[in-house]
Amino acid sequence: MNAVAATEGPAVILAVPGSGKTTVMVTRIGYMVLGLGIDPESILALTYTVAGAGDLARRYEAFFGATEAARVHFGTINAFAMSVIGFYGRAIGRTMYRVADDKQTTGILSAVYRNVEREFPTESDLAIVRREIAYIKNMCLEPEEIRAFERESDHHIGDLYREYQEALKEARLMDFDDQLTAAYRILKTRPEVLRYFQNRYRYVCVDEAQDSSRIQVLLFELLTGSTGNLCEVGDEDQSIYGFRAAFPEALLTFEQTHPGARVLLMEENFRSTKEIVDAAGRFIAMNKSRHPKSMFTARKEGKPIREIGLEKRSAQYSYILKAAESSQETAVLYRNNESVIPLVDLLERNRVPFHLRSQDMTFFSNRVVQDIENILRFALNPADHEIFLQIYFKIGTYIRKQDASRIADISREEGVPVLDAALDSGMLNAMTAGTVRGIRTLFKNMITMEPGRAMSVILETMGYSDYLERMNIDDGRIAILRAVARREKTIADFLYRMEDLHELMLNHENDPSCKLTLSTIHASKGLEYDRVFLMDVADGIFPDIVIRDYKKADPADIRHYEEERRIFYVGMTRAKEELCIFTFDHASTFADEVFGKKVKSDGTGHGTARTDACGTGHGTACGSAYESEVQTVGASHEHRPGYREFAEKIGAGMICRHRKYGECSVVDLAGDIITLDFDGDERKFSLRFIYDHDQLEIENP
């Protein structure tokens, strides 16, 4: 009731998942109009998407009727920005810049990319650069901040941003994010325009406020002033759009920037069972940048949260295939878009219907994916001089750039394989010629290999892994390629299958009656499902980084890590009745935190030792039902006693003997991950797995 009645002055309503925040916002506006007699046309209700604004309007209409709904201004933040730009344009008697469509911005950005980076961009390159430019605009980065941001980018993002903006200006165009910056400049520099909109909208309500960017926050503050009638509804614990410049810090400092503001909490979750609510509440409480909240539910107890521990990542897909036979409403949620590709592959092969919510195709145009495919294509067609020019410097041929172009011309003119032309050209010194002969032999041998084995040759023998490391390029997508490759017998079959998967996912038609939904956690926000599987929960994937000691960590890494935790929290709280978490390789910090207890080792609650809630190593997910479930996929979770004492003995520099790989020394131990050095060859292992299987003998404990 307090949230509904908080109509005058600044207020922030912090609403936990499943608490009915949209219903409260709609009821609050209805109370303002029908209960207090406030002019509905003076109310501006903003959210981020057209769909979200439409949902607000429909819900208001369902409660209060179409006539009343038509008088309240429900809209997106960008639509409001365009109204400011349009008003100003009419006032000065000329048209402002036109808004560019996707085709126009893509064309401009492609031309700029070719000029700055000196190469043709892939779809994935354009998506990344577009997102980074949007980040610069939404966060209002200054030149020095842009230079710092560029150090974290794989592109010359500062030059790309400047040239892109110049090209837009020359064409008298603005893009989607320019709408916000242009509206802010107008309101900031034209007092008469600001007064007009302040008088027109005396009450501003913002839904999903945790997703506000810095430029949006500045717009709200200009429009309402520090003590105006601004009501924001959101939850910083559900702020998961950092890549879009979401700025949850604005919610955390709302009381400071709006003197006299009321902070109201909606802490009852009406969606999930007590087990899910309690576990999710404990989990998110480990974040430091948040308002303290105590999420609770009046719902009765339900099924325990289950950890489905697997030996291999690929076992997840087989498990879900079997689970899809159920008639229960089920969602498989994942952190990254590419995680679902091997699962889609398996479901399609078995003709299992599914609903695909997020269809991001940039995986297929990613440079690493294209490199692997091109190298495999070159093995099948060694006379393809165009592919040769794209890969020769990535596979350790040591051919000079000027020589590579001439060799490609010779191959084309004489119709001979490119590497044959290279060896016959007389351009190569003896050492390079020997290397090229070796590469040529590898390509000939690859033709008869299964694609997974061929990939290993590319990475390990041809040196493509060294190229990725040298260029600081993420190799995480290779695991997805391997998962698809395992189901194919030949390189040609694998390449055809990748094309098929791209087409299948691009044109997949969803059946509204389908009970199985595949979605990123981002795309599932605001939705709920009876049963949820969280997939690919492993350190290095989800979360992609792990911080053990906040005192020693970089602030940017801390912000990123806490957002990873928020994403996981949002995934957990999509489940109404049943939550299942896949883990593998015995290395998941987040799963450990959900199912066990952390021992404070650094004063922050982010230590590494674990005490399990039920003494089995798997928290509440114990009992015969869980054990039989794990046995279905062939995993074993019987842990030897004494692990903690064993782990405490391990230290850097210790000499050990691994049962399989021989003598080694300890390089590092981070949580459950131990790095061992085998005469210059560093390898990472799960210490838990090593201990359970008695694989390591310590020679100088």
PDB file of C-alpha atoms in Angstrom, residues 6-13 28 204 224-232 254-255 257-264:
ATOM      1  CA  ALA A   6       3.872   7.286  -2.616  1.00  0.00           C
ATOM      2  CA  THR A   7       2.791   9.839  -5.214  1.00  0.00           C
ATOM      3  CA  GLU A   8       4.425  13.126  -4.195  1.00  0.00           C
ATOM      4  CA  GLY A   9       8.166  13.743  -4.259  1.00  0.00           C
ATOM      5  CA  PRO A  10      10.925  11.342  -5.254  1.00  0.00           C
ATOM      6  CA  ALA A  11      10.518   7.657  -4.427  1.00  0.00           C
ATOM      7  CA  VAL A  12      12.255   4.436  -5.387  1.00  0.00           C
ATOM      8  CA  ILE A  13      10.444   1.104  -5.119  1.00  0.00           C
ATOM      9  CA  ARG A  28      -0.287   3.409  -8.334  1.00  0.00           C
ATOM     10  CA  VAL A 204       7.266  10.683 -14.046  1.00  0.00           C
ATOM     11  CA  THR A 224      11.904  16.188 -12.635  1.00  0.00           C
ATOM     12  CA  GLY A 225      14.624  18.084 -10.774  1.00  0.00           C
ATOM     13  CA  SER A 226      16.231  16.778  -7.608  1.00  0.00           C
ATOM     14  CA  THR A 227      13.023  17.035  -5.573  1.00  0.00           C
ATOM     15  CA  GLY A 228      10.422  16.438  -8.312  1.00  0.00           C
ATOM     16  CA  ASN A 229       7.774  13.754  -8.570  1.00  0.00           C
ATOM     17  CA  LEU A 230       9.942  10.939  -9.855  1.00  0.00           C
ATOM     18  CA  CYS A 231       9.083   7.344  -9.003  1.00  0.00           C
ATOM     19  CA  GLU A 232      11.461   4.609 -10.108  1.00  0.00           C
ATOM     20  CA  PHE A 254      18.933   7.577  -5.268  1.00  0.00           C
ATOM     21  CA  GLU A 255      18.546   8.971  -1.743  1.00  0.00           C
ATOM     22  CA  THR A 257      20.750  12.565  -5.534  1.00  0.00           C
ATOM     23  CA  HIS A 258      17.092  13.115  -4.541  1.00  0.00           C
ATOM     24  CA  PRO A 259      16.922  14.669  -1.041  1.00  0.00           C
ATOM     25  CA  GLY A 260      13.987  13.451   0.999  1.00  0.00           C
ATOM     26  CA  ALA A 261      13.413  10.442  -1.261  1.00  0.00           C
ATOM     27  CA  ARG A 262      11.511   7.474   0.090  1.00  0.00           C
ATOM     28  CA  VAL A 263      12.951   3.983  -0.382  1.00  0.00           C
ATOM     29  CA  LEU A 264      10.205   1.347  -0.361  1.00  0.00           C
TER      30      LEU A 264
END
